[in-house]
mmCIF file of C-alpha atoms in Angstrom:
data_model
loop_
_atom_site.group_PDB
_atom_site.id
_atom_site.type_symbol
_atom_site.label_atom_id
_atom_site.label_comp_id
_atom_site.label_asym_id
_atom_site.label_seq_id
_atom_site.Cartn_x
_atom_site.Cartn_y
_atom_site.Cartn_z
ATOM 1 C CA MET A 1081 0.083 0.383 0.116
ATOM 2 C CA PRO A 1082 1.171 3.560 -0.631
ATOM 3 C CA LEU A 1083 2.243 5.570 1.913
ATOM 4 C CA GLN A 1084 -0.154 8.583 3.761
ATOM 5 C CA THR A 1085 1.516 11.679 3.517
ATOM 6 C CA PRO A 1086 1.555 14.718 6.106
ATOM 7 C CA PRO A 1087 -0.273 17.661 4.502
ATOM 8 C CA LEU A 1088 2.938 19.168 5.164
ATOM 9 C CA ARG A 1089 4.945 17.103 3.051
ATOM 10 C CA ASP A 1090 6.099 19.393 0.097
ATOM 11 C CA VAL A 1091 6.805 22.108 2.314
ATOM 12 C CA HIS A 1092 8.794 19.449 4.415
ATOM 13 C CA ALA A 1093 10.778 18.345 1.391
ATOM 14 C CA ASP A 1094 11.169 21.613 -0.084
ATOM 15 C CA ARG A 1095 13.275 22.261 3.294
ATOM 16 C CA GLY A 1096 15.702 20.042 2.628
ATOM 17 C CA ALA A 1097 14.462 17.466 5.080
ATOM 18 C CA LYS A 1098 15.089 13.412 4.853
ATOM 19 C CA PHE A 1099 11.860 10.842 5.006
ATOM 20 C CA THR A 1100 11.297 8.169 6.420
ATOM 21 C CA GLU A 1101 7.909 5.227 7.138
ATOM 22 C CA PHE A 1102 6.875 5.694 10.132
ATOM 23 C CA GLY A 1103 3.493 3.678 11.570
ATOM 24 C CA GLY A 1104 2.481 3.939 7.509
ATOM 25 C CA TRP A 1105 3.204 7.732 6.371
ATOM 26 C CA ASP A 1106 6.002 8.975 5.277
ATOM 27 C CA MET A 1107 7.622 11.590 8.076
ATOM 28 C CA PRO A 1108 10.480 13.487 7.884
ATOM 29 C CA VAL A 1109 13.367 12.186 10.274
ATOM 30 C CA GLU A 1110 15.357 15.266 9.736
ATOM 31 C CA PHE A 1111 15.664 18.761 8.867
ATOM 32 C CA ASP A 1112 19.440 20.032 9.715
ATOM 33 C CA SER A 1113 20.742 17.401 12.195
ATOM 34 C CA ILE A 1114 19.778 14.684 14.846
ATOM 35 C CA GLN A 1115 21.740 16.438 17.250
ATOM 36 C CA THR A 1116 21.042 20.193 16.038
ATOM 37 C CA GLU A 1117 17.383 19.234 15.811
ATOM 38 C CA HIS A 1118 17.773 18.312 19.404
ATOM 39 C CA ALA A 1119 19.621 20.877 21.211
ATOM 40 C CA ALA A 1120 17.338 22.999 19.829
ATOM 41 C CA VAL A 1121 14.374 21.305 22.608
ATOM 42 C CA ARG A 1122 17.224 21.152 24.832
ATOM 43 C CA GLU A 1123 18.185 24.777 25.009
ATOM 44 C CA ASP A 1124 15.600 26.961 23.098
ATOM 45 C CA VAL A 1125 12.286 25.804 20.446
ATOM 46 C CA GLY A 1126 11.740 23.254 17.815
ATOM 47 C CA ILE A 1127 8.225 21.659 15.753
ATOM 48 C CA PHE A 1128 7.342 18.573 15.230
ATOM 49 C CA ASP A 1129 5.141 17.902 12.019
ATOM 50 C CA VAL A 1130 3.513 14.774 14.199
ATOM 51 C CA SER A 1131 0.191 14.834 11.622
ATOM 52 C CA HIS A 1132 0.896 11.350 11.581
ATOM 53 C CA MET A 1133 -0.336 10.556 14.947
ATOM 54 C CA GLY A 1134 -4.497 9.934 15.134
ATOM 55 C CA GLN A 1135 -7.395 11.746 16.209
ATOM 56 C CA LEU A 1136 -10.302 10.135 16.885
ATOM 57 C CA SER A 1137 -13.220 12.149 18.240
ATOM 58 C CA VAL A 1138 -16.049 10.106 20.811
ATOM 59 C CA THR A 1139 -19.570 12.520 21.645
ATOM 60 C CA GLY A 1140 -22.522 10.789 22.996
ATOM 61 C CA PRO A 1141 -24.333 10.300 26.302
ATOM 62 C CA ASP A 1142 -22.532 7.543 27.081
ATOM 63 C CA ALA A 1143 -19.437 9.069 25.965
ATOM 64 C CA THR A 1144 -18.400 8.705 29.120
ATOM 65 C CA GLU A 1145 -18.452 5.504 29.756
ATOM 66 C CA LEU A 1146 -17.063 3.979 26.497
ATOM 67 C CA MET A 1147 -14.126 5.715 26.963
ATOM 68 C CA GLN A 1148 -13.551 4.785 31.068
ATOM 69 C CA ARG A 1149 -14.298 1.161 29.205
ATOM 70 C CA LEU A 1150 -11.757 1.244 26.804
ATOM 71 C CA THR A 1151 -9.120 2.998 28.502
ATOM 72 C CA THR A 1152 -7.623 2.636 31.800
ATOM 73 C CA ASN A 1153 -7.613 5.968 33.774
ATOM 74 C CA ASP A 1154 -10.246 7.417 35.362
ATOM 75 C CA VAL A 1155 -11.897 9.784 33.190
ATOM 76 C CA THR A 1156 -14.831 10.954 35.189
ATOM 77 C CA GLN A 1157 -11.771 12.489 36.583
ATOM 78 C CA LEU A 1158 -10.813 14.947 33.589
ATOM 79 C CA ALA A 1159 -13.079 19.122 33.613
ATOM 80 C CA VAL A 1160 -13.170 20.180 30.181
ATOM 81 C CA GLY A 1161 -10.229 21.176 29.041
ATOM 82 C CA ASP A 1162 -8.088 18.608 30.775
ATOM 83 C CA SER A 1163 -5.846 15.295 29.730
ATOM 84 C CA GLN A 1164 -4.630 12.360 30.987
ATOM 85 C CA TYR A 1165 -2.546 9.402 29.702
ATOM 86 C CA ALA A 1166 -3.311 6.091 29.239
ATOM 87 C CA ALA A 1167 -2.924 2.434 28.319
ATOM 88 C CA ILE A 1168 -5.441 0.684 25.675
ATOM 89 C CA THR A 1169 -5.212 -2.953 26.970
ATOM 90 C CA ASN A 1170 -6.616 -6.775 26.275
ATOM 91 C CA GLU A 1171 -8.375 -8.983 28.000
ATOM 92 C CA ASN A 1172 -5.005 -10.564 29.541
ATOM 93 C CA GLY A 1173 -4.097 -6.433 30.657
ATOM 94 C CA ALA A 1174 -1.337 -6.922 27.069
ATOM 95 C CA ILE A 1175 -0.742 -3.157 26.034
ATOM 96 C CA ILE A 1176 -2.390 -2.816 22.339
ATOM 97 C CA ASP A 1177 -1.533 0.732 22.661
ATOM 98 C CA ASP A 1178 -0.912 4.221 24.900
ATOM 99 C CA THR A 1179 -3.278 7.360 24.283
ATOM 100 C CA VAL A 1180 -3.673 10.642 25.582
ATOM 101 C CA VAL A 1181 -7.497 12.030 26.179
ATOM 102 C CA TYR A 1182 -8.513 15.401 26.163
ATOM 103 C CA ARG A 1183 -12.029 16.506 27.248
ATOM 104 C CA LEU A 1184 -13.318 18.866 24.796
ATOM 105 C CA PRO A 1185 -16.163 21.185 25.275
ATOM 106 C CA ASP A 1186 -19.176 19.414 25.773
ATOM 107 C CA ALA A 1187 -20.826 18.712 22.322
ATOM 108 C CA GLY A 1188 -22.960 21.927 21.103
ATOM 109 C CA SER A 1189 -20.362 24.944 23.570
ATOM 110 C CA ASP A 1190 -16.754 25.963 23.804
ATOM 111 C CA ASP A 1191 -18.019 27.359 27.477
ATOM 112 C CA PRO A 1192 -17.165 25.150 29.583
ATOM 113 C CA ASP A 1193 -19.982 25.741 32.320
ATOM 114 C CA VAL A 1194 -22.909 25.140 29.693
ATOM 115 C CA GLU A 1195 -23.799 21.181 30.064
ATOM 116 C CA GLY A 1196 -24.358 19.588 27.119
ATOM 117 C CA GLU A 1197 -22.701 16.394 25.390
ATOM 118 C CA LYS A 1198 -19.590 14.924 26.671
ATOM 119 C CA SER A 1199 -17.249 15.575 23.982
ATOM 120 C CA TYR A 1200 -13.487 13.445 23.691
ATOM 121 C CA LEU A 1201 -10.658 13.729 21.900
ATOM 122 C CA PHE A 1202 -8.268 11.227 22.284
ATOM 123 C CA VAL A 1203 -4.450 10.309 19.848
ATOM 124 C CA PRO A 1204 -3.604 7.016 19.109
ATOM 125 C CA ASN A 1205 -0.119 5.753 17.094
ATOM 126 C CA ALA A 1206 0.875 5.923 13.689
ATOM 127 C CA GLY A 1207 -0.634 3.545 11.682
ATOM 128 C CA THR A 1208 -3.437 2.070 14.329
ATOM 129 C CA ASP A 1209 -6.685 4.955 14.109
ATOM 130 C CA GLU A 1210 -7.824 2.698 11.625
ATOM 131 C CA ALA A 1211 -7.835 -0.609 14.029
ATOM 132 C CA THR A 1212 -8.623 1.605 16.798
ATOM 133 C CA HIS A 1213 -11.427 2.962 15.103
ATOM 134 C CA GLU A 1214 -13.042 -0.055 14.887
ATOM 135 C CA ARG A 1215 -11.971 -1.451 18.170
ATOM 136 C CA TRP A 1216 -14.459 1.667 19.961
ATOM 137 C CA ILE A 1217 -17.108 0.335 17.009
ATOM 138 C CA SER A 1218 -17.216 -3.453 17.936
ATOM 139 C CA TYR A 1219 -17.777 -2.411 21.859
ATOM 140 C CA ARG A 1220 -20.383 0.576 21.536
ATOM 141 C CA ASN A 1221 -22.113 -1.708 20.059
ATOM 142 C CA LYS A 1222 -21.611 -4.968 21.464
ATOM 143 C CA TRP A 1223 -22.313 -2.350 25.182
ATOM 144 C CA ASP A 1224 -25.066 -0.931 23.694
ATOM 145 C CA LEU A 1225 -23.447 3.174 24.307
ATOM 146 C CA GLU A 1226 -25.189 5.690 22.788
ATOM 147 C CA ALA A 1227 -21.971 7.800 21.771
ATOM 148 C CA THR A 1228 -20.749 8.592 17.712
ATOM 149 C CA VAL A 1229 -16.575 7.328 17.370
ATOM 150 C CA ASP A 1230 -14.809 9.318 14.942
ATOM 151 C CA ASN A 1231 -11.991 9.005 12.336
ATOM 152 C CA GLN A 1232 -10.761 12.517 12.124
ATOM 153 C CA THR A 1233 -7.071 12.013 11.896
ATOM 154 C CA ASP A 1234 -7.165 13.233 7.456
ATOM 155 C CA GLU A 1235 -9.118 16.368 9.220
ATOM 156 C CA PHE A 1236 -6.258 17.576 11.544
ATOM 157 C CA ALA A 1237 -3.237 18.158 10.983
ATOM 158 C CA MET A 1238 -1.029 17.750 14.324
ATOM 159 C CA PHE A 1239 2.688 20.113 15.076
ATOM 160 C CA ALA A 1240 4.423 19.580 18.442
ATOM 161 C CA VAL A 1241 5.847 22.749 19.704
ATOM 162 C CA GLN A 1242 8.832 21.931 22.468
ATOM 163 C CA GLY A 1243 11.450 23.513 24.400
ATOM 164 C CA PRO A 1244 12.057 26.183 27.204
ATOM 165 C CA ASP A 1245 11.370 28.898 24.956
ATOM 166 C CA ALA A 1246 7.792 27.116 23.258
ATOM 167 C CA PRO A 1247 5.392 29.030 25.295
ATOM 168 C CA ASP A 1248 5.928 32.468 24.188
ATOM 169 C CA LEU A 1249 6.469 31.732 20.839
ATOM 170 C CA VAL A 1250 3.212 29.993 21.157
ATOM 171 C CA GLU A 1251 1.544 32.563 22.971
ATOM 172 C CA ARG A 1252 2.746 34.950 19.911
ATOM 173 C CA VAL A 1253 1.272 32.901 17.411
ATOM 174 C CA SER A 1254 -1.787 32.543 19.062
ATOM 175 C CA ASP A 1255 -5.082 35.549 19.053
ATOM 176 C CA ASP A 1256 -5.920 33.880 22.156
ATOM 177 C CA PRO A 1257 -3.813 33.438 25.522
ATOM 178 C CA VAL A 1258 -2.716 29.744 26.117
ATOM 179 C CA SER A 1259 0.268 30.143 28.550
ATOM 180 C CA ASP A 1260 -1.773 30.541 31.559
ATOM 181 C CA LEU A 1261 -2.854 26.617 30.900
ATOM 182 C CA SER A 1262 -0.628 24.152 33.180
ATOM 183 C CA ARG A 1263 0.922 20.540 32.274
ATOM 184 C CA PHE A 1264 -1.852 18.580 30.440
ATOM 185 C CA GLN A 1265 -4.297 21.668 30.170
ATOM 186 C CA ALA A 1266 -6.217 22.173 26.728
ATOM 187 C CA ARG A 1267 -8.298 24.746 25.259
ATOM 188 C CA TYR A 1268 -9.664 25.681 21.665
ATOM 189 C CA ALA A 1269 -8.126 29.058 20.724
ATOM 190 C CA THR A 1270 -7.385 31.055 17.689
ATOM 191 C CA VAL A 1271 -4.213 31.001 15.494
ATOM 192 C CA ASP A 1272 -4.540 33.297 12.254
ATOM 193 C CA ASP A 1273 -8.480 33.057 11.997
ATOM 194 C CA SER A 1274 -8.068 29.362 12.435
ATOM 195 C CA ARG A 1275 -10.399 27.624 15.457
ATOM 196 C CA CYS A 1276 -6.815 25.434 16.788
ATOM 197 C CA TRP A 1277 -7.072 23.055 19.865
ATOM 198 C CA VAL A 1278 -3.829 23.816 22.017
ATOM 199 C CA ALA A 1279 -2.892 21.103 23.934
ATOM 200 C CA ARG A 1280 0.069 21.625 27.329
ATOM 201 C CA THR A 1281 0.903 18.219 26.381
ATOM 202 C CA GLY A 1282 4.733 17.051 24.305
ATOM 203 C CA TYR A 1283 6.883 14.068 24.456
ATOM 204 C CA THR A 1284 10.010 15.548 24.750
ATOM 205 C CA GLY A 1285 10.942 15.299 28.347
ATOM 206 C CA GLU A 1286 10.937 19.582 28.311
ATOM 207 C CA ASP A 1287 7.769 21.962 28.461
ATOM 208 C CA GLY A 1288 5.437 23.255 25.043
ATOM 209 C CA PHE A 1289 2.870 23.065 22.535
ATOM 210 C CA GLU A 1290 0.758 20.927 21.017
ATOM 211 C CA LEU A 1291 -1.578 21.686 18.568
ATOM 212 C CA ILE A 1292 -4.417 20.225 16.034
ATOM 213 C CA VAL A 1293 -5.087 22.221 13.814
ATOM 214 C CA PRO A 1294 -7.579 21.862 10.039
ATOM 215 C CA TRP A 1295 -5.633 20.640 7.566
ATOM 216 C CA SER A 1296 -5.903 22.636 4.850
ATOM 217 C CA ASP A 1297 -5.323 25.417 7.334
ATOM 218 C CA ALA A 1298 -1.537 23.213 8.233
ATOM 219 C CA GLU A 1299 1.030 24.973 5.961
ATOM 220 C CA ARG A 1300 -0.428 28.794 6.930
ATOM 221 C CA ILE A 1301 0.505 27.840 10.768
ATOM 222 C CA TRP A 1302 3.195 25.788 10.163
ATOM 223 C CA GLU A 1303 4.979 29.056 8.927
ATOM 224 C CA LEU A 1304 4.166 30.816 11.484
ATOM 225 C CA PHE A 1305 6.080 29.874 14.093
ATOM 226 C CA GLU A 1306 10.030 30.255 13.215
ATOM 227 C CA CYS A 1307 12.076 28.292 14.829
ATOM 228 C CA GLN A 1308 14.282 24.972 13.985
ATOM 229 C CA PRO A 1309 12.154 22.158 12.410
ATOM 230 C CA CYS A 1310 12.125 18.815 13.554
ATOM 231 C CA GLY A 1311 11.758 15.350 13.095
ATOM 232 C CA LEU A 1312 11.421 11.679 14.055
ATOM 233 C CA GLY A 1313 15.538 10.759 14.801
ATOM 234 C CA ALA A 1314 15.315 14.002 17.176
ATOM 235 C CA ARG A 1315 12.006 12.865 18.832
ATOM 236 C CA ASP A 1316 13.233 9.068 19.672
ATOM 237 C CA THR A 1317 16.558 10.607 21.316
ATOM 238 C CA LEU A 1318 14.679 13.353 22.951
ATOM 239 C CA ARG A 1319 12.238 10.451 24.755
ATOM 240 C CA ILE A 1320 14.136 7.831 25.784
ATOM 241 C CA GLU A 1321 16.532 10.827 27.161
ATOM 242 C CA ALA A 1322 13.088 11.199 29.047
ATOM 243 C CA GLY A 1323 12.096 7.773 29.337
ATOM 244 C CA LEU A 1324 9.135 7.884 27.571
ATOM 245 C CA LEU A 1325 7.330 4.635 26.040
ATOM 246 C CA LEU A 1326 7.794 4.125 21.163
ATOM 247 C CA ALA A 1327 4.264 1.761 20.709
ATOM 248 C CA GLY A 1328 6.054 -1.301 18.196
ATOM 249 C CA GLN A 1329 8.925 -1.182 20.253
ATOM 250 C CA ASP A 1330 8.628 -0.355 23.520
ATOM 251 C CA PHE A 1331 5.807 -2.575 23.950
ATOM 252 C CA ASP A 1332 4.339 -4.115 20.896
ATOM 253 C CA LEU A 1333 1.245 -6.346 20.854
ATOM 254 C CA GLU A 1334 2.266 -9.546 18.495
ATOM 255 C CA SER A 1335 6.183 -9.299 19.034
ATOM 256 C CA ASN A 1336 6.056 -7.972 22.831
ATOM 257 C CA PRO A 1337 4.009 -7.992 24.821
ATOM 258 C CA ARG A 1338 3.943 -6.037 27.770
ATOM 259 C CA THR A 1339 1.297 -5.078 30.884
ATOM 260 C CA PRO A 1340 1.447 -1.028 31.854
ATOM 261 C CA TYR A 1341 3.511 -2.389 35.352
ATOM 262 C CA GLU A 1342 5.591 -3.787 33.569
ATOM 263 C CA ALA A 1343 6.370 -1.184 31.403
ATOM 264 C CA GLY A 1344 6.982 1.291 34.621
ATOM 265 C CA ILE A 1345 3.705 3.214 32.771
ATOM 266 C CA GLY A 1346 1.098 1.946 36.282
ATOM 267 C CA PHE A 1347 0.092 5.416 37.254
ATOM 268 C CA THR A 1348 -1.905 5.097 34.304
ATOM 269 C CA VAL A 1349 -3.722 2.100 35.446
ATOM 270 C CA ASP A 1350 -6.593 2.804 38.216
ATOM 271 C CA LEU A 1351 -8.093 0.071 39.099
ATOM 272 C CA ASP A 1352 -11.024 1.202 40.865
ATOM 273 C CA THR A 1353 -12.992 1.823 37.394
ATOM 274 C CA GLU A 1354 -14.455 -1.019 35.224
ATOM 275 C CA PHE A 1355 -12.299 -1.557 31.299
ATOM 276 C CA VAL A 1356 -11.162 -4.241 29.119
ATOM 277 C CA GLY A 1357 -7.856 -5.967 30.784
ATOM 278 C CA ARG A 1358 -9.043 -5.249 34.751
ATOM 279 C CA ASP A 1359 -8.697 -8.217 36.676
ATOM 280 C CA ALA A 1360 -6.252 -9.728 35.036
ATOM 281 C CA LEU A 1361 -4.194 -6.288 35.943
ATOM 282 C CA ALA A 1362 -5.267 -6.468 39.328
ATOM 283 C CA GLU A 1363 -4.015 -9.660 40.099
ATOM 284 C CA ILE A 1364 -0.099 -8.996 37.845
ATOM 285 C CA GLN A 1365 -0.857 -5.757 39.924
ATOM 286 C CA ARG A 1366 -1.309 -7.998 43.897
ATOM 287 C CA GLU A 1367 1.385 -11.331 42.507
ATOM 288 C CA GLY A 1368 3.556 -8.775 41.544
ATOM 289 C CA VAL A 1369 6.239 -8.912 37.500
ATOM 290 C CA ASP A 1370 8.934 -11.354 37.162
ATOM 291 C CA GLU A 1371 10.230 -8.701 34.043
ATOM 292 C CA GLN A 1372 10.156 -4.879 34.022
ATOM 293 C CA LEU A 1373 11.352 -1.641 32.048
ATOM 294 C CA VAL A 1374 14.797 -0.298 33.067
ATOM 295 C CA GLY A 1375 17.177 2.552 31.224
ATOM 296 C CA PHE A 1376 20.661 1.444 31.462
ATOM 297 C CA GLN A 1377 24.150 3.045 30.430
ATOM 298 C CA LEU A 1378 26.284 1.669 28.376
ATOM 299 C CA ILE A 1379 29.760 2.099 29.921
ATOM 300 C CA ASP A 1380 31.576 0.656 27.161
ATOM 301 C CA ARG A 1381 32.191 2.387 23.984
ATOM 302 C CA GLY A 1382 29.075 1.204 21.856
ATOM 303 C CA ILE A 1383 25.904 2.255 20.828
ATOM 304 C CA PRO A 1384 22.658 -0.043 22.441
ATOM 305 C CA ARG A 1385 19.823 -0.631 19.494
ATOM 306 C CA HIS A 1386 16.387 -2.762 19.732
ATOM 307 C CA GLY A 1387 16.363 -5.927 19.418
ATOM 308 C CA TYR A 1388 19.900 -6.158 20.631
ATOM 309 C CA ASP A 1389 20.414 -9.373 23.923
ATOM 310 C CA ILE A 1390 21.246 -8.146 27.875
ATOM 311 C CA THR A 1391 23.343 -10.771 29.353
ATOM 312 C CA ASN A 1392 23.936 -10.839 32.854
ATOM 313 C CA THR A 1393 27.647 -10.455 34.553
ATOM 314 C CA ASP A 1394 27.625 -13.802 33.816
ATOM 315 C CA GLY A 1395 26.951 -13.949 29.934
ATOM 316 C CA ARG A 1396 23.571 -15.582 29.727
ATOM 317 C CA VAL A 1397 20.596 -12.855 28.047
ATOM 318 C CA VAL A 1398 17.896 -12.344 30.554
ATOM 319 C CA GLY A 1399 16.527 -9.637 28.552
ATOM 320 C CA ALA A 1400 15.859 -7.639 25.010
ATOM 321 C CA VAL A 1401 16.542 -3.828 24.644
ATOM 322 C CA SER A 1402 13.817 -2.189 23.037
ATOM 323 C CA SER A 1403 14.685 1.784 22.791
ATOM 324 C CA GLY A 1404 19.071 2.849 22.443
ATOM 325 C CA THR A 1405 20.536 6.256 20.879
ATOM 326 C CA MET A 1406 23.912 7.981 21.858
ATOM 327 C CA SER A 1407 21.965 10.200 24.151
ATOM 328 C CA PRO A 1408 23.357 14.463 22.385
ATOM 329 C CA SER A 1409 22.004 15.662 25.981
ATOM 330 C CA LEU A 1410 24.269 13.212 27.861
ATOM 331 C CA GLU A 1411 26.898 12.079 25.340
ATOM 332 C CA LYS A 1412 26.457 8.802 26.679
ATOM 333 C CA ALA A 1413 24.491 5.334 25.496
ATOM 334 C CA ILE A 1414 21.641 5.178 26.801
ATOM 335 C CA GLY A 1415 18.769 2.317 26.188
ATOM 336 C CA LEU A 1416 16.033 0.326 27.894
ATOM 337 C CA GLY A 1417 15.030 -3.050 27.483
ATOM 338 C CA TYR A 1418 13.029 -5.199 29.055
ATOM 339 C CA VAL A 1419 15.086 -7.740 32.123
ATOM 340 C CA PRO A 1420 14.058 -10.448 35.088
ATOM 341 C CA SER A 1421 12.947 -8.101 38.192
ATOM 342 C CA GLU A 1422 16.112 -9.644 40.158
ATOM 343 C CA TYR A 1423 18.068 -6.665 38.173
ATOM 344 C CA ALA A 1424 15.882 -3.282 38.017
ATOM 345 C CA GLU A 1425 17.405 -2.191 40.742
ATOM 346 C CA PRO A 1426 19.757 0.999 40.155
ATOM 347 C CA GLY A 1427 22.956 0.062 39.882
ATOM 348 C CA THR A 1428 23.009 -3.235 38.379
ATOM 349 C CA THR A 1429 25.820 -4.508 36.286
ATOM 350 C CA LEU A 1430 24.752 -5.719 32.718
ATOM 351 C CA HIS A 1431 26.122 -6.712 29.701
ATOM 352 C CA VAL A 1432 24.719 -5.641 25.974
ATOM 353 C CA VAL A 1433 25.618 -8.065 23.706
ATOM 354 C CA VAL A 1434 27.119 -4.596 20.535
ATOM 355 C CA ARG A 1435 27.603 -6.402 17.268
ATOM 356 C CA GLY A 1436 28.987 -10.075 18.660
ATOM 357 C CA GLN A 1437 30.639 -8.159 21.430
ATOM 358 C CA SER A 1438 29.648 -7.509 24.955
ATOM 359 C CA LYS A 1439 29.680 -4.319 26.669
ATOM 360 C CA LYS A 1440 29.341 -3.380 29.979
ATOM 361 C CA ALA A 1441 26.357 -1.170 31.496
ATOM 362 C CA ARG A 1442 24.776 0.039 34.350
ATOM 363 C CA VAL A 1443 20.981 -0.232 34.988
ATOM 364 C CA GLU A 1444 20.286 3.743 35.662
ATOM 365 C CA THR A 1445 16.980 5.458 37.081
ATOM 366 C CA ILE A 1446 14.685 7.088 34.205
ATOM 367 C CA PRO A 1447 13.936 9.364 33.107
ATOM 368 C CA PHE A 1448 18.036 9.839 32.132
ATOM 369 C CA ILE A 1449 17.624 13.724 32.498
ATOM 370 C CA ASP A 1450 16.389 16.059 34.385
ATOM 371 C CA ILE A 1451 12.182 16.482 32.186
ATOM 372 C CA VAL A 1452 9.233 19.323 33.083
#
């Protein structure tokens, strides 16, 4: 099948971007260099085109119940403009996807004080929007709930403006105040006559905003942000330093099934709610996990990559690297991987097999850097 393209594919090509396939999309991986783009976000501000991320809306009398029963966090705690990180799990408690759920103004009103039908927007990972839409429709029908589920991925672009100077830049560009938003808060704001959903969220470990903008306005709004454009390469190094998961690498339902407790996102699980996978996760929480995600730093020279073996000091394979990179901020080789719980204590010595050679590594606390 041909790759899907973001609305600014030609704009990025004209800027000199290099592209890669990701989740069925043809996305910019690098504009200038990963190091330059990474540094811009850590020290100043950069902008990412993340229009490959899915965007699904759920509205109606039973919208809250549907969202509550299909995500692990407590959706009922969201006021209008709030958002939360959550997992989507199967009956066994394994992660299908991770997502951010936004509580939109009630349908038919932008006024949070005017009650109407509850409305939500959530963002599944690239290439999963159709399957997620089908899952929501299937369970809605199975449970006989009244809710409209729309896949809006092809209707809106999504930009992430990230870095310590991001709040000032987004505030300047927006016609409405947004810098007063706290982390994980959002609101509609007008940007150059375009109605955008502006959220103080991101996936870099830095302060910043994500903007969901009408597809047809994408180029005009992108060009308002006079800052370093960044590709998926820098997004990867930034999120690894922050200890954040990447779907398809740090968990994969087919090749590497993991529960939220194994993957270090147990904080997204509210066992006081009812959702698919809840009973299995309650049992896992009671019994504990046999393996868990850890961060590590290579002591010996080398760079860890996805799939490399992790061994103990006796040379026995005990796990595998799920993500790895040379950290531009730390100038050290770091990674994430799953190991038996007895090897998860920070300071534990392990080895990573890099191109057939055993490299000494040390378990580190994640995130690797101070994050917002």
